[in-house]
Short mmCIF file of N, CA and C in Angstrom, two decimals:
data_model
loop_
_atom_site.label_atom_id
_atom_site.label_comp_id
_atom_site.label_asym_id
_atom_site.label_seq_id
_atom_site.Cartn_x
_atom_site.Cartn_y
_atom_site.Cartn_z
N PRO A 1 -14.60 -4.05 15.49
CA PRO A 1 -15.63 -4.50 16.41
C PRO A 1 -16.48 -3.36 16.95
N PHE A 2 -15.91 -2.15 16.98
CA PHE A 2 -16.67 -1.03 17.54
C PHE A 2 -17.75 -0.53 16.60
N GLN A 3 -17.61 -0.83 15.31
CA GLN A 3 -18.60 -0.38 14.34
C GLN A 3 -19.99 -0.93 14.70
N PHE A 4 -20.04 -2.21 15.06
CA PHE A 4 -21.31 -2.82 15.46
C PHE A 4 -21.85 -2.16 16.73
N LEU A 5 -20.97 -1.95 17.70
CA LEU A 5 -21.40 -1.34 18.96
C LEU A 5 -21.86 0.10 18.74
N ASP A 6 -21.13 0.85 17.91
CA ASP A 6 -21.51 2.23 17.60
C ASP A 6 -22.88 2.27 16.93
N THR A 7 -23.10 1.35 15.98
CA THR A 7 -24.38 1.29 15.28
C THR A 7 -25.50 0.98 16.26
N LEU A 8 -25.29 0.03 17.12
CA LEU A 8 -26.29 -0.32 18.13
C LEU A 8 -26.62 0.88 19.01
N LEU A 9 -25.59 1.57 19.48
CA LEU A 9 -25.82 2.72 20.36
C LEU A 9 -26.48 3.89 19.64
N ARG A 10 -26.16 4.08 18.37
CA ARG A 10 -26.72 5.19 17.60
C ARG A 10 -28.17 4.90 17.19
N LYS A 11 -28.43 3.70 16.65
CA LYS A 11 -29.76 3.38 16.13
C LYS A 11 -30.74 2.92 17.21
N TYR A 12 -30.22 2.30 18.27
CA TYR A 12 -31.09 1.73 19.30
C TYR A 12 -30.61 2.13 20.70
N PRO A 13 -30.62 3.44 20.99
CA PRO A 13 -30.09 3.88 22.30
C PRO A 13 -30.91 3.38 23.50
N GLU A 14 -32.14 2.97 23.26
CA GLU A 14 -32.99 2.47 24.35
C GLU A 14 -33.00 0.94 24.41
N SER A 15 -32.20 0.30 23.58
CA SER A 15 -32.16 -1.16 23.56
C SER A 15 -31.71 -1.72 24.90
N LYS A 16 -32.17 -2.91 25.21
CA LYS A 16 -31.73 -3.55 26.45
C LYS A 16 -30.25 -3.92 26.39
N PHE A 17 -29.64 -3.83 25.20
CA PHE A 17 -28.22 -4.13 25.04
C PHE A 17 -27.34 -2.88 24.96
N ALA A 18 -27.97 -1.70 25.02
CA ALA A 18 -27.21 -0.45 24.88
C ALA A 18 -26.17 -0.31 25.99
N ASP A 19 -26.54 -0.64 27.22
CA ASP A 19 -25.58 -0.52 28.32
C ASP A 19 -24.42 -1.49 28.15
N ASP A 20 -24.71 -2.70 27.67
CA ASP A 20 -23.64 -3.67 27.44
C ASP A 20 -22.69 -3.18 26.36
N ALA A 21 -23.25 -2.62 25.30
CA ALA A 21 -22.41 -2.11 24.21
C ALA A 21 -21.55 -0.94 24.70
N ALA A 22 -22.15 -0.04 25.45
CA ALA A 22 -21.39 1.11 25.96
C ALA A 22 -20.29 0.64 26.92
N PHE A 23 -20.61 -0.34 27.76
CA PHE A 23 -19.61 -0.85 28.69
C PHE A 23 -18.47 -1.55 27.95
N LEU A 24 -18.80 -2.37 26.95
CA LEU A 24 -17.75 -3.06 26.19
C LEU A 24 -16.79 -2.07 25.54
N LYS A 25 -17.34 -1.02 24.95
CA LYS A 25 -16.49 0.00 24.31
C LYS A 25 -15.59 0.66 25.35
N LEU A 26 -16.19 1.09 26.45
CA LEU A 26 -15.44 1.78 27.50
C LEU A 26 -14.38 0.87 28.10
N ASN A 27 -14.76 -0.35 28.43
CA ASN A 27 -13.84 -1.27 29.07
C ASN A 27 -12.69 -1.65 28.14
N TYR A 28 -12.97 -1.85 26.88
CA TYR A 28 -11.91 -2.18 25.93
C TYR A 28 -10.96 -0.99 25.75
N GLY A 29 -11.53 0.20 25.60
CA GLY A 29 -10.69 1.40 25.45
C GLY A 29 -9.82 1.63 26.66
N GLU A 30 -10.40 1.48 27.84
CA GLU A 30 -9.63 1.67 29.07
C GLU A 30 -8.55 0.61 29.20
N GLY A 31 -8.90 -0.64 28.94
CA GLY A 31 -7.95 -1.73 29.09
C GLY A 31 -6.76 -1.62 28.15
N SER A 32 -7.01 -1.10 26.96
CA SER A 32 -5.91 -0.99 25.99
C SER A 32 -5.11 0.29 26.15
N SER A 33 -5.50 1.15 27.07
CA SER A 33 -4.79 2.43 27.25
C SER A 33 -3.58 2.31 28.17
N HIS A 34 -3.35 1.14 28.76
CA HIS A 34 -2.29 0.98 29.75
C HIS A 34 -1.03 0.35 29.19
N GLU A 35 -0.84 0.45 27.90
CA GLU A 35 0.36 -0.11 27.26
C GLU A 35 1.60 0.42 27.97
N GLY A 36 2.46 -0.47 28.36
CA GLY A 36 3.71 -0.07 29.00
C GLY A 36 3.53 0.56 30.37
N GLY A 37 2.40 0.29 31.03
CA GLY A 37 2.19 0.84 32.37
C GLY A 37 1.75 2.29 32.39
N ASP A 38 1.24 2.79 31.28
CA ASP A 38 0.81 4.19 31.18
C ASP A 38 -0.51 4.38 31.93
N ASN A 39 -0.48 5.19 32.99
CA ASN A 39 -1.68 5.48 33.77
C ASN A 39 -2.14 6.92 33.61
N SER A 40 -1.64 7.61 32.59
CA SER A 40 -1.91 9.04 32.44
C SER A 40 -3.38 9.34 32.16
N SER A 41 -4.12 8.40 31.63
CA SER A 41 -5.53 8.66 31.31
C SER A 41 -6.49 8.06 32.33
N ASN A 42 -5.97 7.62 33.47
CA ASN A 42 -6.83 6.98 34.47
C ASN A 42 -7.97 7.89 34.94
N LEU A 43 -7.67 9.15 35.21
CA LEU A 43 -8.72 10.06 35.71
C LEU A 43 -9.82 10.23 34.66
N GLU A 44 -9.44 10.29 33.38
CA GLU A 44 -10.44 10.40 32.32
C GLU A 44 -11.34 9.17 32.28
N TYR A 45 -10.73 7.99 32.40
CA TYR A 45 -11.53 6.77 32.37
C TYR A 45 -12.38 6.63 33.63
N ILE A 46 -11.90 7.08 34.75
CA ILE A 46 -12.72 7.07 35.97
C ILE A 46 -13.96 7.93 35.74
N ALA A 47 -13.76 9.12 35.17
CA ALA A 47 -14.90 10.00 34.86
C ALA A 47 -15.85 9.34 33.86
N ASP A 48 -15.29 8.64 32.88
CA ASP A 48 -16.12 7.95 31.89
C ASP A 48 -16.95 6.83 32.53
N TYR A 49 -16.34 6.06 33.43
CA TYR A 49 -17.09 5.00 34.12
C TYR A 49 -18.19 5.60 34.99
N LYS A 50 -17.89 6.70 35.67
CA LYS A 50 -18.90 7.34 36.51
C LYS A 50 -20.05 7.87 35.66
N SER A 51 -19.72 8.44 34.50
CA SER A 51 -20.74 8.91 33.57
C SER A 51 -21.59 7.75 33.06
N PHE A 52 -20.94 6.64 32.74
CA PHE A 52 -21.65 5.43 32.31
C PHE A 52 -22.64 4.99 33.39
N LEU A 53 -22.20 4.98 34.65
CA LEU A 53 -23.07 4.55 35.75
C LEU A 53 -24.24 5.50 35.95
N ARG A 54 -24.03 6.80 35.72
CA ARG A 54 -25.15 7.75 35.81
C ARG A 54 -26.15 7.53 34.67
N LYS A 55 -25.62 7.24 33.48
CA LYS A 55 -26.49 7.05 32.31
C LYS A 55 -27.27 5.74 32.40
N TYR A 56 -26.62 4.70 32.94
CA TYR A 56 -27.24 3.38 33.02
C TYR A 56 -27.23 2.89 34.48
N PRO A 57 -28.02 3.52 35.35
CA PRO A 57 -27.95 3.18 36.78
C PRO A 57 -28.38 1.74 37.11
N LEU A 58 -29.14 1.12 36.24
CA LEU A 58 -29.60 -0.25 36.50
C LEU A 58 -28.84 -1.29 35.68
N THR A 59 -27.73 -0.91 35.09
CA THR A 59 -26.98 -1.83 34.25
C THR A 59 -26.51 -3.06 35.00
N ASN A 60 -26.41 -4.16 34.29
CA ASN A 60 -25.85 -5.36 34.91
C ASN A 60 -24.32 -5.29 34.93
N CYS A 61 -23.76 -4.20 34.49
CA CYS A 61 -22.30 -4.00 34.48
C CYS A 61 -21.85 -3.08 35.62
N ARG A 62 -22.72 -2.84 36.59
CA ARG A 62 -22.37 -1.95 37.70
C ARG A 62 -21.17 -2.47 38.49
N ALA A 63 -21.20 -3.74 38.87
CA ALA A 63 -20.11 -4.29 39.68
C ALA A 63 -18.78 -4.18 38.94
N GLN A 64 -18.79 -4.54 37.66
CA GLN A 64 -17.55 -4.45 36.88
C GLN A 64 -17.08 -3.00 36.75
N SER A 65 -18.04 -2.08 36.63
CA SER A 65 -17.67 -0.66 36.51
C SER A 65 -17.05 -0.14 37.80
N TYR A 66 -17.67 -0.46 38.93
CA TYR A 66 -17.10 -0.05 40.21
C TYR A 66 -15.72 -0.68 40.42
N ALA A 67 -15.59 -1.95 40.05
CA ALA A 67 -14.29 -2.61 40.19
C ALA A 67 -13.25 -1.98 39.28
N ALA A 68 -13.65 -1.58 38.07
CA ALA A 68 -12.72 -0.92 37.15
C ALA A 68 -12.27 0.42 37.72
N ILE A 69 -13.21 1.18 38.28
CA ILE A 69 -12.85 2.46 38.91
C ILE A 69 -11.87 2.21 40.06
N SER A 70 -12.18 1.21 40.87
CA SER A 70 -11.30 0.86 41.98
C SER A 70 -9.90 0.50 41.50
N SER A 71 -9.83 -0.30 40.46
CA SER A 71 -8.55 -0.71 39.90
C SER A 71 -7.75 0.48 39.37
N LEU A 72 -8.44 1.41 38.74
CA LEU A 72 -7.76 2.61 38.21
C LEU A 72 -7.20 3.46 39.35
N TYR A 73 -7.98 3.63 40.43
CA TYR A 73 -7.47 4.37 41.58
C TYR A 73 -6.28 3.63 42.22
N TYR A 74 -6.37 2.31 42.29
CA TYR A 74 -5.28 1.50 42.84
C TYR A 74 -4.00 1.71 42.03
N GLU A 75 -4.12 1.69 40.71
CA GLU A 75 -2.95 1.92 39.86
C GLU A 75 -2.37 3.31 40.08
N MET A 76 -3.23 4.29 40.29
CA MET A 76 -2.77 5.67 40.52
C MET A 76 -2.01 5.78 41.84
N ALA A 77 -2.40 5.00 42.83
CA ALA A 77 -1.73 5.04 44.13
C ALA A 77 -0.27 4.66 44.00
N ASN A 78 0.03 3.75 43.08
CA ASN A 78 1.41 3.30 42.90
C ASN A 78 2.31 4.37 42.32
N ASP A 79 1.73 5.32 41.58
CA ASP A 79 2.51 6.36 40.90
C ASP A 79 2.32 7.73 41.51
N SER A 80 1.74 7.80 42.67
CA SER A 80 1.33 9.09 43.23
C SER A 80 2.14 9.49 44.45
N GLU A 81 2.18 10.79 44.67
CA GLU A 81 2.74 11.33 45.91
C GLU A 81 1.73 11.22 47.05
N GLN A 82 0.48 10.89 46.71
CA GLN A 82 -0.59 10.77 47.70
C GLN A 82 -1.23 9.37 47.62
N PRO A 83 -0.47 8.33 47.88
CA PRO A 83 -1.04 6.99 47.72
C PRO A 83 -2.24 6.72 48.61
N MET A 84 -2.25 7.27 49.81
CA MET A 84 -3.36 7.00 50.73
C MET A 84 -4.67 7.53 50.17
N LYS A 85 -4.65 8.69 49.54
CA LYS A 85 -5.86 9.27 48.94
C LYS A 85 -6.45 8.30 47.92
N TYR A 86 -5.61 7.80 47.03
CA TYR A 86 -6.11 6.92 45.97
C TYR A 86 -6.45 5.53 46.49
N LEU A 87 -5.74 5.06 47.50
CA LEU A 87 -6.08 3.76 48.08
C LEU A 87 -7.41 3.82 48.83
N HIS A 88 -7.69 4.94 49.49
CA HIS A 88 -9.00 5.10 50.13
C HIS A 88 -10.11 5.06 49.07
N LEU A 89 -9.89 5.75 47.96
CA LEU A 89 -10.88 5.74 46.88
C LEU A 89 -11.03 4.34 46.29
N ALA A 90 -9.91 3.65 46.11
CA ALA A 90 -9.96 2.28 45.58
C ALA A 90 -10.77 1.39 46.52
N GLN A 91 -10.55 1.53 47.82
CA GLN A 91 -11.31 0.73 48.79
C GLN A 91 -12.80 1.06 48.74
N THR A 92 -13.13 2.34 48.60
CA THR A 92 -14.53 2.76 48.54
C THR A 92 -15.24 2.09 47.37
N TYR A 93 -14.61 2.11 46.21
CA TYR A 93 -15.26 1.56 45.02
C TYR A 93 -15.27 0.04 44.99
N ILE A 94 -14.25 -0.59 45.55
CA ILE A 94 -14.28 -2.06 45.58
C ILE A 94 -15.36 -2.53 46.55
N LYS A 95 -15.61 -1.75 47.60
CA LYS A 95 -16.72 -2.08 48.52
C LYS A 95 -18.06 -1.93 47.81
N GLN A 96 -18.20 -0.87 47.00
CA GLN A 96 -19.45 -0.69 46.25
C GLN A 96 -19.67 -1.86 45.30
N ALA A 97 -18.60 -2.29 44.65
CA ALA A 97 -18.71 -3.45 43.75
C ALA A 97 -19.11 -4.68 44.54
N GLY A 98 -18.55 -4.85 45.72
CA GLY A 98 -18.84 -6.00 46.56
C GLY A 98 -20.26 -6.01 47.10
N ASN A 99 -20.89 -4.83 47.17
CA ASN A 99 -22.27 -4.76 47.65
C ASN A 99 -23.28 -5.25 46.61
N ILE A 100 -22.81 -5.44 45.39
CA ILE A 100 -23.67 -5.93 44.32
C ILE A 100 -23.49 -7.44 44.24
N LYS A 101 -24.58 -8.15 44.15
CA LYS A 101 -24.50 -9.61 44.10
C LYS A 101 -23.74 -10.03 42.83
N LEU A 102 -22.65 -10.75 43.04
CA LEU A 102 -21.81 -11.19 41.94
C LEU A 102 -21.88 -12.70 41.79
N ASP A 103 -21.77 -13.14 40.56
CA ASP A 103 -21.58 -14.56 40.30
C ASP A 103 -20.09 -14.82 40.49
N LYS A 104 -19.71 -15.32 41.65
CA LYS A 104 -18.29 -15.46 42.01
C LYS A 104 -17.50 -16.29 41.00
N GLY A 105 -18.17 -17.21 40.29
CA GLY A 105 -17.46 -18.02 39.31
C GLY A 105 -16.90 -17.18 38.17
N ASN A 106 -17.60 -16.10 37.83
CA ASN A 106 -17.16 -15.24 36.74
C ASN A 106 -16.26 -14.11 37.19
N PHE A 107 -16.16 -13.90 38.47
CA PHE A 107 -15.42 -12.74 38.96
C PHE A 107 -14.38 -13.13 40.00
N THR A 108 -13.59 -14.15 39.72
CA THR A 108 -12.54 -14.54 40.66
C THR A 108 -11.50 -13.43 40.81
N TRP A 109 -11.34 -12.62 39.77
CA TRP A 109 -10.40 -11.50 39.81
C TRP A 109 -10.81 -10.47 40.84
N PHE A 110 -12.11 -10.42 41.16
CA PHE A 110 -12.61 -9.42 42.10
C PHE A 110 -11.96 -9.59 43.48
N GLU A 111 -11.95 -10.81 44.00
CA GLU A 111 -11.36 -11.06 45.32
C GLU A 111 -9.86 -10.79 45.29
N GLU A 112 -9.20 -11.09 44.17
CA GLU A 112 -7.76 -10.81 44.05
C GLU A 112 -7.50 -9.31 44.08
N LEU A 113 -8.31 -8.54 43.36
CA LEU A 113 -8.15 -7.08 43.35
C LEU A 113 -8.40 -6.52 44.74
N LYS A 114 -9.43 -6.99 45.39
CA LYS A 114 -9.76 -6.53 46.75
C LYS A 114 -8.59 -6.80 47.70
N ALA A 115 -8.01 -7.98 47.62
CA ALA A 115 -6.87 -8.34 48.48
C ALA A 115 -5.65 -7.47 48.16
N GLN A 116 -5.39 -7.22 46.88
CA GLN A 116 -4.26 -6.36 46.50
C GLN A 116 -4.42 -4.95 47.04
N ILE A 117 -5.63 -4.43 46.94
CA ILE A 117 -5.89 -3.07 47.43
C ILE A 117 -5.70 -3.03 48.94
N ASN A 118 -6.25 -4.01 49.65
CA ASN A 118 -6.12 -4.02 51.11
C ASN A 118 -4.67 -4.19 51.55
N ASP A 119 -3.91 -5.03 50.85
CA ASP A 119 -2.49 -5.20 51.17
C ASP A 119 -1.71 -3.91 50.93
N ALA A 120 -1.98 -3.28 49.80
CA ALA A 120 -1.30 -2.02 49.49
C ALA A 120 -1.64 -0.95 50.51
N PHE A 121 -2.91 -0.93 50.93
CA PHE A 121 -3.33 0.04 51.93
C PHE A 121 -2.61 -0.20 53.25
N GLU A 122 -2.53 -1.45 53.68
CA GLU A 122 -1.84 -1.76 54.94
C GLU A 122 -0.36 -1.38 54.87
N THR A 123 0.26 -1.61 53.73
CA THR A 123 1.67 -1.26 53.57
C THR A 123 1.87 0.25 53.57
N ALA A 124 1.02 0.96 52.85
CA ALA A 124 1.17 2.41 52.70
C ALA A 124 0.74 3.18 53.94
N SER A 125 -0.08 2.58 54.79
CA SER A 125 -0.63 3.33 55.91
C SER A 125 0.29 3.37 57.14
N TRP A 126 1.42 2.71 57.07
CA TRP A 126 2.38 2.77 58.17
C TRP A 126 3.75 3.16 57.64
N ASP A 127 4.38 4.08 58.34
CA ASP A 127 5.76 4.44 58.03
C ASP A 127 6.63 3.77 59.10
N PHE A 128 7.47 2.86 58.68
CA PHE A 128 8.28 2.08 59.61
C PHE A 128 9.76 2.39 59.38
N THR A 129 10.45 2.80 60.45
CA THR A 129 11.89 3.05 60.36
C THR A 129 12.60 2.37 61.53
N VAL A 130 13.82 1.99 61.28
CA VAL A 130 14.68 1.38 62.30
C VAL A 130 15.99 2.16 62.30
N GLN A 131 16.43 2.55 63.48
CA GLN A 131 17.69 3.27 63.60
C GLN A 131 18.55 2.61 64.67
N ALA A 132 19.85 2.62 64.44
CA ALA A 132 20.82 2.12 65.43
C ALA A 132 21.69 3.28 65.86
N ASP A 133 22.20 3.20 67.09
CA ASP A 133 23.02 4.30 67.60
C ASP A 133 24.38 4.36 66.90
N LYS A 134 24.82 3.25 66.33
CA LYS A 134 26.06 3.22 65.57
C LYS A 134 26.07 1.99 64.68
N THR A 135 27.11 1.81 63.89
CA THR A 135 27.12 0.71 62.92
C THR A 135 28.09 -0.42 63.28
N LYS A 136 29.04 -0.18 64.17
CA LYS A 136 29.99 -1.22 64.57
C LYS A 136 29.90 -1.43 66.08
N TYR A 137 29.95 -2.70 66.49
CA TYR A 137 29.81 -3.04 67.91
C TYR A 137 30.90 -4.04 68.29
N ARG A 138 31.43 -3.86 69.50
CA ARG A 138 32.41 -4.81 70.04
C ARG A 138 31.66 -6.04 70.56
N SER A 139 32.38 -7.10 70.81
CA SER A 139 31.80 -8.31 71.35
C SER A 139 31.10 -8.01 72.67
N ASN A 140 29.91 -8.54 72.85
CA ASN A 140 29.08 -8.39 74.06
C ASN A 140 28.59 -6.97 74.31
N GLU A 141 28.76 -6.10 73.36
CA GLU A 141 28.26 -4.73 73.52
C GLU A 141 26.77 -4.70 73.12
N PRO A 142 25.93 -4.09 73.95
CA PRO A 142 24.50 -4.03 73.61
C PRO A 142 24.26 -3.19 72.33
N VAL A 143 23.35 -3.66 71.55
CA VAL A 143 22.94 -2.93 70.34
C VAL A 143 21.68 -2.16 70.69
N LEU A 144 21.73 -0.86 70.50
CA LEU A 144 20.58 -0.01 70.80
C LEU A 144 19.86 0.32 69.49
N LEU A 145 18.65 -0.17 69.38
CA LEU A 145 17.85 0.07 68.19
C LEU A 145 16.62 0.88 68.57
N THR A 146 16.21 1.75 67.67
CA THR A 146 14.97 2.50 67.83
C THR A 146 14.07 2.17 66.66
N PHE A 147 12.89 1.71 66.98
CA PHE A 147 11.88 1.41 65.96
C PHE A 147 10.83 2.51 66.02
N THR A 148 10.48 3.05 64.89
CA THR A 148 9.42 4.05 64.82
C THR A 148 8.37 3.56 63.84
N LEU A 149 7.14 3.50 64.30
CA LEU A 149 6.02 3.09 63.47
C LEU A 149 5.00 4.22 63.54
N LYS A 150 4.77 4.88 62.41
CA LYS A 150 3.88 6.05 62.38
C LYS A 150 2.64 5.71 61.55
N ASN A 151 1.47 5.98 62.13
CA ASN A 151 0.20 5.77 61.44
C ASN A 151 -0.03 6.91 60.46
N LEU A 152 -0.07 6.59 59.16
CA LEU A 152 -0.29 7.60 58.14
C LEU A 152 -1.76 7.71 57.73
N ASP A 153 -2.58 6.85 58.28
CA ASP A 153 -4.00 6.86 57.94
C ASP A 153 -4.69 8.00 58.68
N ILE A 154 -5.88 8.36 58.22
CA ILE A 154 -6.64 9.42 58.88
C ILE A 154 -7.41 8.89 60.09
N TYR A 155 -7.47 7.57 60.22
CA TYR A 155 -8.19 6.94 61.32
C TYR A 155 -7.22 6.44 62.38
N GLU A 156 -7.68 6.47 63.64
CA GLU A 156 -6.88 5.92 64.73
C GLU A 156 -6.79 4.42 64.57
N ARG A 157 -5.61 3.88 64.82
CA ARG A 157 -5.39 2.44 64.69
C ARG A 157 -4.67 1.95 65.93
N SER A 158 -4.74 0.66 66.17
CA SER A 158 -4.08 0.12 67.36
C SER A 158 -3.16 -1.02 66.95
N LEU A 159 -2.25 -1.35 67.86
CA LEU A 159 -1.34 -2.46 67.62
C LEU A 159 -1.03 -3.15 68.93
N GLU A 160 -0.52 -4.36 68.82
CA GLU A 160 -0.14 -5.15 69.98
C GLU A 160 1.27 -5.68 69.73
N VAL A 161 2.13 -5.53 70.74
CA VAL A 161 3.50 -6.03 70.63
C VAL A 161 3.62 -7.25 71.53
N THR A 162 4.06 -8.35 70.96
CA THR A 162 4.29 -9.55 71.76
C THR A 162 5.78 -9.88 71.68
N ALA A 163 6.35 -10.25 72.80
CA ALA A 163 7.78 -10.56 72.84
C ALA A 163 8.01 -11.83 73.63
N SER A 164 9.10 -12.46 73.29
CA SER A 164 9.50 -13.67 74.00
C SER A 164 10.77 -13.36 74.79
N LYS A 165 10.78 -13.70 76.07
CA LYS A 165 11.98 -13.47 76.87
C LYS A 165 13.02 -14.55 76.64
N SER A 166 12.59 -15.69 76.10
CA SER A 166 13.54 -16.79 75.92
C SER A 166 14.33 -16.68 74.62
N ILE A 167 13.79 -15.99 73.63
CA ILE A 167 14.54 -15.80 72.38
C ILE A 167 14.43 -14.33 71.96
N PRO A 168 15.44 -13.82 71.28
CA PRO A 168 15.41 -12.39 70.88
C PRO A 168 14.47 -12.21 69.67
N ASN A 169 13.19 -12.20 69.96
CA ASN A 169 12.20 -12.17 68.90
C ASN A 169 10.98 -11.39 69.39
N PHE A 170 10.39 -10.64 68.51
CA PHE A 170 9.12 -9.99 68.85
C PHE A 170 8.27 -9.86 67.60
N SER A 171 6.97 -9.62 67.80
CA SER A 171 6.02 -9.46 66.70
C SER A 171 5.16 -8.25 67.00
N ILE A 172 4.73 -7.60 65.93
CA ILE A 172 3.79 -6.48 66.06
C ILE A 172 2.55 -6.84 65.27
N TYR A 173 1.41 -6.87 65.93
CA TYR A 173 0.13 -7.14 65.28
C TYR A 173 -0.61 -5.83 65.15
N ILE A 174 -0.94 -5.51 63.94
CA ILE A 174 -1.62 -4.23 63.67
C ILE A 174 -3.06 -4.50 63.32
#
């Protein structure tokens, strides 16, 4: 299938279909590179998508390209020692994709990807630990627990704690 696309790009580089052909090649190559969860070439494909966007700034594939970059950064966050760095980048690019008018019927995956990135960001941006003063307690002995919630994001965030005096229950809204 690439022979046709290569011919189109070589013989007709100014064609109105050149950007579509280049995107199809790039997207297919990137999509097939993740066999078995392999993300080792993500940075190369991110650079390739960015190069594509510089070469074809008015392409109708901009939203898909930004979403692909976002998805690649999201995948890197899962395998990284710096998940917040990659999740911030994923959020940046999914927002850029969202700024482009999309035919929502064709891009239902877009909202799913955006939600996955936001959920992953919320999970990764807080470090939550619970500690008890000991592991065994006698009957009617108070249990002393310490909850620590640390903001790992670079931005200040707030939370609200609500508790019920009638039942041993509380909630934290972040």
